Coordinates of C-alpha atoms (C1' of nucleotides) in Angstrom, one line a residue:
Chain V
X1128 CA 0.0 0.0 0.0
X1129 CA 1.4 3.4 -1.0
X1130 CA 1.7 5.7 1.9
X1131 CA -0.4 8.5 0.5
X1132 CA -0.4 9.5 -3.2
X1133 CA -2.8 12.4 -2.8
X1134 CA -4.9 12.1 -5.9
X1135 CA -2.9 13.0 -9.0
X1136 CA -4.9 15.9 -10.5
X1137 CA -2.8 15.3 -13.6
X1138 CA -4.7 12.0 -14.3
X1139 CA -7.0 12.4 -17.3
X1140 CA -9.7 10.6 -15.3
X1141 CA -10.9 7.9 -17.6
X1142 CA -14.7 7.9 -17.4
X1143 CA -14.7 4.3 -16.1
X1144 CA -12.6 5.5 -13.2
X1145 CA -15.4 7.8 -12.1
X1146 CA -18.0 5.1 -12.6
X1147 CA -16.0 2.7 -10.4
X1148 CA -15.6 5.4 -7.7
X1149 CA -19.4 6.1 -7.7
X1150 CA -20.2 2.4 -7.5
X1151 CA -17.8 1.9 -4.7
X1152 CA -19.2 4.8 -2.8
X1153 CA -22.7 3.4 -3.2
X1154 CA -21.7 0.0 -1.9
X1155 CA -19.7 1.7 0.9
X1156 CA -22.7 3.7 2.1
X1157 CA -24.9 0.6 1.9
X1158 CA -22.7 -2.0 3.4
X1159 CA -19.9 -0.2 5.3
X1160 CA -16.2 -0.4 4.5
X1161 CA -15.5 -3.8 5.8
X1162 CA -17.9 -5.4 3.4
X1163 CA -16.6 -3.4 0.4
X1164 CA -14.7 -5.8 -1.9
X1165 CA -13.2 -5.2 -5.3
X1166 CA -15.1 -8.3 -6.5
X1167 CA -18.4 -6.7 -5.4
X1168 CA -17.6 -3.5 -7.1
X1169 CA -16.8 -5.3 -10.3
X1170 CA -19.9 -7.5 -10.1
X1171 CA -22.1 -4.4 -9.6
X1172 CA -20.7 -3.0 -12.8
X1173 CA -21.0 -6.3 -14.7
X1174 CA -17.2 -6.6 -15.2
X1175 CA -14.5 -8.9 -13.9
X1176 CA -12.7 -7.7 -10.9
X1177 CA -9.4 -8.0 -12.8
X1178 CA -10.7 -5.2 -15.0
X1179 CA -11.1 -2.9 -12.1
X1180 CA -7.3 -3.2 -11.6
X1181 CA -6.8 -1.7 -15.1
X1182 CA -8.1 1.6 -13.6
X1183 CA -6.8 1.4 -10.0
X1184 CA -3.6 -0.1 -9.0
X1185 CA -4.9 -1.1 -5.6
X1186 CA -8.1 -1.1 -3.6
X1187 CA -6.6 1.6 -1.4
X1188 CA -6.4 3.8 -4.4
X1189 CA -10.2 3.6 -4.9
X1190 CA -10.7 4.5 -1.2
X1191 CA -8.3 7.4 -1.7
X1192 CA -10.3 8.7 -4.6
X1193 CA -13.6 8.5 -2.7
X1194 CA -12.1 10.4 0.2
X1195 CA -10.6 12.9 -2.1
X1196 CA -13.9 13.7 -3.8
X1197 CA -15.7 13.9 -0.4
X1198 CA -13.1 16.3 0.9
X1199 CA -13.5 18.5 -2.2
X1200 CA -17.2 18.8 -1.5
X1201 CA -16.6 19.8 2.2
X1202 CA -13.9 22.3 1.1
X1203 CA -16.3 23.9 -1.4
X1204 CA -18.9 24.2 1.3
X1205 CA -16.4 25.9 3.6
X1206 CA -15.1 28.2 0.9
X1207 CA -18.7 29.2 0.1
X1208 CA -19.2 30.3 3.6
X1209 CA -15.9 32.1 3.7
X1210 CA -16.7 34.1 0.6
X1211 CA -20.1 35.4 1.8
X1212 CA -20.5 39.1 2.4
X1213 CA -20.1 40.3 6.0
X1214 CA -17.4 40.9 8.5
X1215 CA -14.5 38.6 8.9
X1216 CA -15.6 37.8 12.4
X1217 CA -19.0 36.8 11.2
X1218 CA -17.6 34.6 8.6
X1219 CA -15.1 32.9 10.9
X1220 CA -18.0 32.2 13.3
X1221 CA -20.1 30.9 10.4
X1222 CA -17.4 28.6 9.1
X1223 CA -17.0 27.0 12.5
X1224 CA -20.7 26.8 13.4
X1225 CA -22.0 25.6 10.1
X1226 CA -19.3 23.0 9.6
X1227 CA -19.9 21.8 13.1
X1228 CA -23.7 21.7 12.6
X1229 CA -23.3 19.8 9.3
X1230 CA -21.0 17.2 10.9
X1231 CA -23.3 16.8 13.9
X1232 CA -26.3 16.5 11.6
X1233 CA -24.6 13.8 9.6
X1234 CA -23.7 11.9 12.8
X1235 CA -27.3 12.1 14.1
X1236 CA -29.1 11.2 11.0
X1237 CA -26.9 8.4 9.9
X1238 CA -24.4 7.2 12.5
X1239 CA -23.5 4.1 10.5
X1240 CA -22.3 6.0 7.5
X1241 CA -20.6 8.6 9.7
X1242 CA -18.7 5.8 11.5
X1243 CA -17.8 4.3 8.2
X1244 CA -16.2 7.5 7.0
X1245 CA -14.5 8.0 10.3
X1246 CA -12.8 4.6 10.1
X1247 CA -11.9 5.4 6.5
X1248 CA -10.1 8.5 7.7
X1249 CA -8.2 6.6 10.3
X1250 CA -6.9 4.5 7.5
X1251 CA -5.7 7.5 5.6
X1252 CA -4.3 10.0 8.1
X1253 CA -2.5 12.1 5.6
X1254 CA -5.8 12.9 3.8
X1255 CA -7.2 14.1 7.1
X1256 CA -4.1 16.2 7.7
X1257 CA -4.4 17.8 4.3
X1258 CA -8.0 18.6 5.0
X1259 CA -7.1 20.2 8.3
X1260 CA -4.5 22.3 6.6
X1261 CA -7.2 23.5 4.2
X1262 CA -9.3 24.6 7.0
X1263 CA -6.3 26.3 8.6
X1264 CA -5.8 28.2 5.3
X1265 CA -9.4 29.4 5.3
X1266 CA -8.9 30.7 8.9
X1267 CA -5.7 32.4 7.8
X1268 CA -7.3 34.0 4.8
X1269 CA -10.3 35.3 6.8
X1270 CA -7.9 36.8 9.4
X1271 CA -5.8 38.4 6.7
X1272 CA -8.9 39.9 5.2
X1273 CA -10.0 41.2 8.6
X1274 CA -6.7 42.7 9.0
X1275 CA -6.7 44.3 5.6
X1276 CA -10.1 45.8 6.1
X1277 CA -9.1 47.2 9.5
X1278 CA -11.6 45.1 11.3
X1279 CA -8.8 43.3 13.2
X1280 CA -5.7 44.9 14.7
X1281 CA -2.5 43.5 16.1
X1282 CA -3.1 39.9 14.9
X1283 CA -0.4 37.5 13.8
X1284 CA -2.5 35.7 11.2
X1285 CA -0.5 32.5 11.2
X1286 CA -0.5 32.2 14.9
X1287 CA -4.1 33.2 15.3
X1288 CA -5.3 30.8 12.6
X1289 CA -3.6 28.0 14.5
X1290 CA -5.2 29.0 17.7
X1291 CA -8.6 29.1 16.1
X1292 CA -8.0 25.7 14.5
X1293 CA -6.8 24.1 17.8
X1294 CA -9.5 25.7 19.9
X1295 CA -12.3 24.6 17.7
X1296 CA -11.1 21.1 17.4
X1297 CA -13.6 19.9 19.9
X1298 CA -16.4 20.9 17.5
X1299 CA -14.9 20.1 14.2
X1300 CA -12.7 17.1 14.5
X1301 CA -14.6 13.9 13.5
X1302 CA -13.3 12.0 16.4
X1303 CA -14.6 14.6 18.8
X1304 CA -18.0 15.3 17.3
X1305 CA -19.2 12.0 18.7
X1306 CA -17.5 12.6 22.1
X1307 CA -18.3 16.2 22.7
X1308 CA -21.5 15.5 24.5
X1309 CA -24.9 16.4 23.2
X1310 CA -25.7 19.6 25.2
X1311 CA -25.5 23.0 23.8
X1312 CA -22.7 22.2 21.4
X1313 CA -23.6 25.1 19.0
X1314 CA -23.6 27.8 21.5
X1315 CA -20.5 26.4 23.1
X1316 CA -18.8 26.5 19.7
X1317 CA -20.0 30.0 19.2
X1318 CA -18.6 31.1 22.5
X1319 CA -15.2 29.7 21.8
X1320 CA -14.9 31.5 18.5
X1321 CA -16.2 34.7 20.1
X1322 CA -13.9 34.7 23.0
X1323 CA -11.0 34.3 20.7
X1324 CA -12.1 36.7 18.0
X1325 CA -13.0 39.3 20.6
X1326 CA -9.3 39.7 21.2
X1327 CA -8.6 40.5 17.6
X1328 CA -11.0 43.3 17.2
X1329 CA -10.6 45.4 20.4
X1330 CA -11.3 48.6 18.6
X1331 CA -10.2 51.9 20.2
X1332 CA -7.3 51.3 22.6
X1333 CA -5.1 49.1 20.5
X1334 CA -2.3 48.0 22.9
X1335 CA -4.4 46.5 25.6
X1336 CA -4.7 42.9 24.7
X1337 CA -1.1 42.5 23.9
X1338 CA -0.1 44.2 27.2
X1339 CA -2.4 42.0 29.2
X1340 CA -0.8 39.0 27.5
X1341 CA 2.7 40.3 28.0
X1342 CA 2.4 40.2 31.7
X1343 CA 2.4 36.4 31.4
X1344 CA 6.0 36.7 30.3
X1345 CA 5.7 35.0 27.0
X1346 CA 7.7 33.7 24.2
X1347 CA 5.1 32.7 21.8
X1348 CA 5.7 30.3 19.0
X1349 CA 6.0 31.9 15.6
X1350 CA 6.3 35.5 16.8
X1351 CA 6.5 37.3 13.5
X1352 CA 4.5 40.4 14.4
X1353 CA 1.5 41.3 12.3
Chain J
X374 CA -23.4 -4.0 34.4
X375 CA -24.3 -1.1 36.5
X376 CA -24.4 2.1 34.6
X377 CA -22.1 4.1 36.8
X378 CA -22.0 3.6 40.6
X379 CA -19.3 6.3 41.1
X380 CA -17.3 4.7 43.9
X381 CA -19.1 4.7 47.1
X382 CA -16.9 6.6 49.5
X383 CA -19.0 5.2 52.3
X384 CA -17.6 1.7 51.7
X385 CA -15.3 0.8 54.5
X386 CA -12.8 -0.5 51.9
X387 CA -11.8 -4.0 53.1
X388 CA -8.0 -4.3 52.8
X389 CA -8.5 -7.3 50.4
X390 CA -10.3 -4.9 48.1
X391 CA -7.3 -2.7 47.7
X392 CA -5.0 -5.7 47.2
X393 CA -7.3 -7.0 44.4
X394 CA -7.3 -3.6 42.8
X395 CA -3.5 -3.3 42.9
X396 CA -3.0 -6.8 41.5
X397 CA -5.5 -6.1 38.8
X398 CA -3.7 -2.9 37.9
X399 CA -0.4 -4.7 37.7
X400 CA -1.8 -7.3 35.4
X401 CA -3.6 -4.6 33.4
X402 CA -0.3 -2.7 32.8
X403 CA 1.5 -5.9 31.9
X404 CA -1.0 -7.6 29.6
X405 CA -3.5 -5.0 28.6
X406 CA -7.2 -5.0 29.3
X407 CA -8.3 -7.7 27.0
X408 CA -6.1 -10.2 28.7
X409 CA -7.2 -9.2 32.2
X410 CA -9.4 -12.0 33.6
X411 CA -10.8 -12.4 37.0
X412 CA -9.4 -15.9 37.1
X413 CA -5.9 -14.5 36.5
X414 CA -6.3 -11.9 39.2
X415 CA -7.4 -14.6 41.6
X416 CA -4.5 -16.9 40.6
X417 CA -2.0 -14.1 41.1
X418 CA -3.3 -13.7 44.6
X419 CA -3.5 -17.4 45.3
X420 CA -7.2 -17.5 45.8
X421 CA -10.2 -18.9 43.9
X422 CA -11.8 -16.6 41.5
X423 CA -15.1 -17.1 43.4
X424 CA -13.5 -15.4 46.3
X425 CA -12.8 -12.2 44.3
X426 CA -16.6 -12.0 43.8
X427 CA -17.0 -11.7 47.5
X428 CA -15.3 -8.3 47.3
X429 CA -16.5 -7.1 43.9
X430 CA -19.9 -7.8 42.5
X431 CA -18.6 -7.8 38.9
X432 CA -15.4 -7.5 37.0
X433 CA -16.6 -4.1 35.8
X434 CA -16.6 -2.9 39.4
X435 CA -12.9 -3.8 39.6
X436 CA -12.2 -1.7 36.5
X437 CA -14.3 1.1 38.0
X438 CA -12.2 1.1 41.1
X439 CA -9.0 1.2 39.1
X440 CA -10.2 4.1 37.0
X441 CA -11.4 5.8 40.1
X442 CA -8.1 5.7 41.9
X443 CA -6.3 6.8 38.7
X444 CA -8.6 9.8 38.3
X445 CA -8.1 10.7 41.9
X446 CA -4.3 10.9 41.3
X447 CA -4.8 13.1 38.2
X448 CA -7.2 15.3 40.1
X449 CA -4.7 15.7 42.9
X450 CA -2.1 16.6 40.4
X451 CA -4.3 19.3 38.9
X452 CA -5.4 20.6 42.2
X453 CA -1.8 20.9 43.2
X454 CA -1.1 23.1 40.2
X455 CA -4.2 25.2 40.8
X456 CA -3.2 25.9 44.4
X457 CA 0.2 27.2 43.6
X458 CA 1.1 30.8 44.3
X459 CA 0.8 33.1 41.3
X460 CA -1.8 34.9 39.2
X461 CA -4.9 33.0 38.2
X462 CA -3.8 33.4 34.6
X463 CA -0.5 31.8 35.3
X464 CA -2.2 28.9 37.0
X465 CA -4.8 28.4 34.3
X466 CA -2.0 28.2 31.8
X467 CA 0.0 25.8 34.0
X468 CA -2.9 23.5 34.5
X469 CA -3.5 23.1 30.8
X470 CA 0.2 22.9 29.9
X471 CA 1.3 20.5 32.6
X472 CA -1.7 18.2 32.2
X473 CA -1.1 18.2 28.5
X474 CA 2.6 17.6 28.9
X475 CA 2.0 14.7 31.3
X476 CA -0.5 13.1 29.0
X477 CA 1.8 13.4 26.0
X478 CA 4.7 12.1 28.0
X479 CA 2.7 9.0 29.0
X480 CA 1.7 8.5 25.4
X481 CA 5.2 8.7 24.2
X482 CA 6.9 6.6 26.8
X483 CA 4.4 3.8 26.9
X484 CA 1.9 3.9 24.1
X485 CA 0.6 0.4 25.0
X486 CA -0.4 1.3 28.5
X487 CA -1.8 4.6 27.3
X488 CA -4.0 2.8 24.7
X489 CA -5.1 0.4 27.4
X490 CA -6.4 3.2 29.6
X491 CA -7.9 4.9 26.7
X492 CA -10.0 1.8 25.8
X493 CA -10.8 1.5 29.5
X494 CA -12.3 5.0 29.5
X495 CA -14.3 4.3 26.4
X496 CA -15.9 1.5 28.3
X497 CA -16.8 3.8 31.2
X498 CA -17.9 7.1 29.6
X499 CA -19.5 8.4 32.8
X500 CA -16.2 8.2 34.6
X501 CA -14.6 10.3 31.9
X502 CA -17.5 12.8 32.0
X503 CA -17.1 13.1 35.8
X504 CA -13.4 13.7 35.3
X505 CA -14.0 16.5 32.7
X506 CA -16.5 18.0 35.1
X507 CA -13.7 18.1 37.7
X508 CA -11.4 19.9 35.4
X509 CA -14.2 22.3 34.5
X510 CA -14.6 23.0 38.2
X511 CA -10.9 23.8 38.5
X512 CA -11.2 26.3 35.7
X513 CA -14.2 27.8 37.3
X514 CA -12.5 28.1 40.6
X515 CA -9.5 29.8 39.1
X516 CA -11.6 32.2 37.2
X517 CA -13.6 33.0 40.3
X518 CA -10.3 33.6 42.2
X519 CA -9.1 35.9 39.4
X520 CA -12.3 37.8 39.5
X521 CA -12.2 38.1 43.3
X522 CA -8.6 39.4 43.3
X523 CA -9.4 41.9 40.6
X524 CA -7.1 40.2 38.1
X525 CA -10.0 39.5 35.8
X526 CA -12.9 41.8 34.9
X527 CA -16.2 41.3 33.2
X528 CA -16.0 37.5 33.1
X529 CA -18.9 35.1 33.4
X530 CA -17.1 32.3 35.2
X531 CA -19.3 29.5 34.2
X532 CA -19.3 30.5 30.6
X533 CA -15.6 31.2 30.5
X534 CA -14.8 27.9 32.2
X535 CA -16.7 26.1 29.5
X536 CA -15.0 28.0 26.8
X537 CA -11.6 27.1 28.3
X538 CA -12.5 23.5 28.6
X539 CA -13.8 23.2 25.1
X540 CA -11.0 25.2 23.5
X541 CA -8.3 23.1 25.2
X542 CA -9.9 19.8 24.3
X543 CA -7.5 19.3 21.5
X544 CA -4.6 19.2 24.1
X545 CA -6.3 17.5 27.0
X546 CA -8.7 14.9 25.7
X547 CA -7.2 11.5 25.6
X548 CA -8.7 10.8 22.2
X549 CA -7.0 13.9 20.8
X550 CA -3.6 13.7 22.3
X551 CA -2.7 10.9 19.9
X552 CA -4.3 12.8 17.0
X553 CA -3.1 16.4 17.6
X554 CA 0.0 15.9 15.6
X555 CA 3.5 16.0 17.1
X556 CA 4.6 19.6 16.2
X557 CA 4.8 22.4 18.7
X558 CA 1.9 21.1 20.8
X559 CA 3.0 22.8 24.0
X560 CA 3.3 26.3 22.5
X561 CA 0.1 25.8 20.6
X562 CA -1.7 24.9 23.8
X563 CA -0.1 27.9 25.5
X564 CA -1.3 30.2 22.7
X565 CA -4.9 28.9 23.0
X566 CA -5.0 29.6 26.7
X567 CA -3.4 33.0 26.3
X568 CA -5.6 34.2 23.5
X569 CA -8.6 33.4 25.6
X570 CA -7.3 34.5 29.0
X571 CA -6.1 37.8 27.4
X572 CA -9.8 38.7 27.0
X573 CA -10.4 38.3 30.7
X574 CA -7.8 40.7 32.0
X575 CA -7.9 43.7 29.7
X576 CA -7.0 46.0 32.6
X577 CA -7.8 49.8 32.2
X578 CA -10.7 50.2 29.8
X579 CA -13.2 47.7 31.1
X580 CA -16.0 47.6 28.5
X581 CA -13.9 47.0 25.4
X582 CA -14.0 43.3 25.1
X583 CA -17.6 43.1 25.7
X584 CA -18.4 45.8 23.1
X585 CA -16.3 44.2 20.5
X586 CA -18.2 41.0 21.1
X587 CA -21.5 42.8 21.0
X588 CA -21.1 43.9 17.5
X589 CA -21.4 40.3 16.4
X590 CA -25.1 40.5 17.5
X591 CA -25.0 37.8 20.1
X592 CA -27.1 35.9 22.4
X593 CA -24.7 33.9 24.4
X594 CA -25.5 30.7 26.2
X595 CA -25.8 31.3 29.9
X596 CA -25.7 35.0 30.0
X597 CA -25.7 35.6 33.7
X598 CA -23.4 38.6 33.8
X599 CA -20.4 38.5 36.1
Chain L
dC1170 C1' -19.9 -17.5 61.8
dA1171 C1' -16.6 -15.5 58.9
dC1172 C1' -13.8 -17.1 55.2
dC1173 C1' -13.2 -19.6 51.4
dT1174 C1' -13.8 -23.3 47.7
dG1175 C1' -15.4 -26.7 43.9
dA1176 C1' -18.7 -27.3 40.7
dC1177 C1' -22.0 -25.4 37.6
dA1178 C1' -24.8 -22.5 34.1
dT1179 C1' -24.2 -19.1 30.8
dA1180 C1' -21.6 -16.0 28.0
dT1181 C1' -17.4 -14.9 25.4
dT1182 C1' -13.1 -16.1 23.2
dT1183 C1' -9.8 -18.9 20.8
dT1184 C1' -8.8 -22.2 17.1
dG1185 C1' -8.1 -24.3 12.9
dC1186 C1' -9.9 -25.1 8.4
dA1187 C1' -12.7 -23.8 4.4
dA1188 C1' -14.1 -20.0 1.7
dC1189 C1' -13.1 -15.6 0.0
dT1190 C1' -10.1 -11.5 -1.2
dT1191 C1' -6.4 -9.1 -3.4
dG1192 C1' -3.5 -8.5 -7.0
dT1193 C1' -0.8 -10.9 -11.1
dT1194 C1' -0.5 -13.1 -15.5
dA1195 C1' -1.2 -15.9 -19.4
dT1196 C1' -4.8 -16.1 -22.6
dT1197 C1' -9.0 -15.0 -25.2
dC1198 C1' -11.8 -12.0 -28.1
dA1199 C1' -13.1 -8.6 -31.7
Chain G
dT392 C1' -3.5 -4.6 -30.9
dG393 C1' -6.4 -2.9 -27.3
dA394 C1' -9.9 -4.4 -24.0
dA395 C1' -11.3 -7.9 -21.1
dT396 C1' -11.1 -12.2 -18.8
dA397 C1' -10.3 -16.9 -16.5
dA398 C1' -7.3 -19.0 -13.7
dC399 C1' -4.0 -18.7 -9.9
dA400 C1' -0.8 -17.7 -5.7
dA401 C1' -0.7 -15.5 -1.4
dG402 C1' -2.9 -13.6 2.2
dT403 C1' -7.2 -12.7 5.0
dT404 C1' -11.6 -13.6 6.8
dG405 C1' -15.7 -16.2 8.5
dC406 C1' -17.5 -20.0 11.1
dA407 C1' -18.5 -23.8 14.0
dA408 C1' -16.5 -26.6 17.6
dA409 C1' -13.6 -26.5 21.7
dA410 C1' -11.8 -23.9 25.4
dT411 C1' -12.1 -20.2 28.7
dA412 C1' -14.4 -16.5 31.2
dT413 C1' -18.0 -14.6 34.2
dG414 C1' -20.9 -14.9 37.8
dT415 C1' -23.7 -18.1 41.4
dC416 C1' -24.3 -21.2 45.1
dA417 C1' -24.4 -25.1 48.1
dG418 C1' -21.4 -26.5 51.1
dG419 C1' -16.6 -27.3 53.5
dT420 C1' -13.1 -25.6 57.2
dG421 C1' -11.2 -23.6 61.5

DNA sequence: CACCTGACATATTTTGCAACTTGTTATTCA
DNA sequence: TGAATAACAAGTTGCAAAATATGTCAGGTG
């Protein structure tokens, strides 16, 4: 099994590839990942399983492709939110809340499928890492926009994006969604974002937040000042 | 299996009970939880397994007792940090950082045992919940102290404690420790705490943080003002 | 009577073999 | 010659029988 091989976007994507992916995804949703066999995929398509191997080197490559397409959908969803009109703070909050809500919803309405995808991601940790990086980029972009528009002041975008990502992990990470308890998750997520973002925007007296942090005697991580 | 039964502190704790617990813990560390049998525990103690059942109704009760004692140790550790001299902010940061460091260390130096305890907690989710509640209480207490001493202003202790707990989940929750990546975790944890605590202490102009939050048009959760 | 055990009923787990899966290759088909 | 397959080796999984585990109880021992 190749370690990663993040889908080659250079691949011309033979139409049969896409058909195989879709069939595999259907079977995956219906029967779960441990009942998904290459033989079954081939049978559902009326071809020999050997033929599937003309389009995918390994079964893992099929799973990679499914994950890849699913991640692209999620990322489009997040980008859509990030591009809305409104303040950067509003959009940061919306990204976190709506992604959280969507994941919770998925978990509640079809725990089986949710668990399937969760296990799938455990098998391909690099895909998950890449996904988290994308989310980090969205945070970073929104922070940079807020800074550019004057909405935020004295923010180290890179550092702050990491803080946001880490602090919202409880509400966004697939492993946590099922463990975060059922109560009030949306308002708790909102509060986390607001408590953090509040520090970015303190409007008139600009030095306060940094001073109040300073007194903790800090070397912060990547201290390239904004 | 009883749903919870949080150790009865009223129990006189027969000395044999403690011996059984310790033997069980040793076997657990050595062989993992799936190889831990009541028969083995009894054999290691030179008694019949039936005799073990005179002291514990079920095997689950033994596991409960082990978890219980382990949690007490962790809670004492946390309490010790919380009671140190120093500002509330420093102690909040120390609690998060040192608990995080301790967990990571455990994971790194003995992943097997760590995984064992992790699985144990999945079997007893109520114990984990109780533990998280304790940590929440520590946060709450430290915030209240900071408020009382004038170090913090305009903080809703209950709400803020929840925010802190949720935001540090990535660094404290056992399920996350192994997933949070290996890079810079300590400084990232520190930043999360600082970004949040910074909002509590903005010293001279007192209304700022709240105003900057207000403009996001917010109903917060439990809005009992500080 | 307090302390413990052997023997037992009822799960749960291991075991070993048959069936199935993955991935390759030599061959067929049009 | 390109597209597909049947047949196969190597590894993995499912399954029923055998072994072990949990929890109970009537009864033995000092």
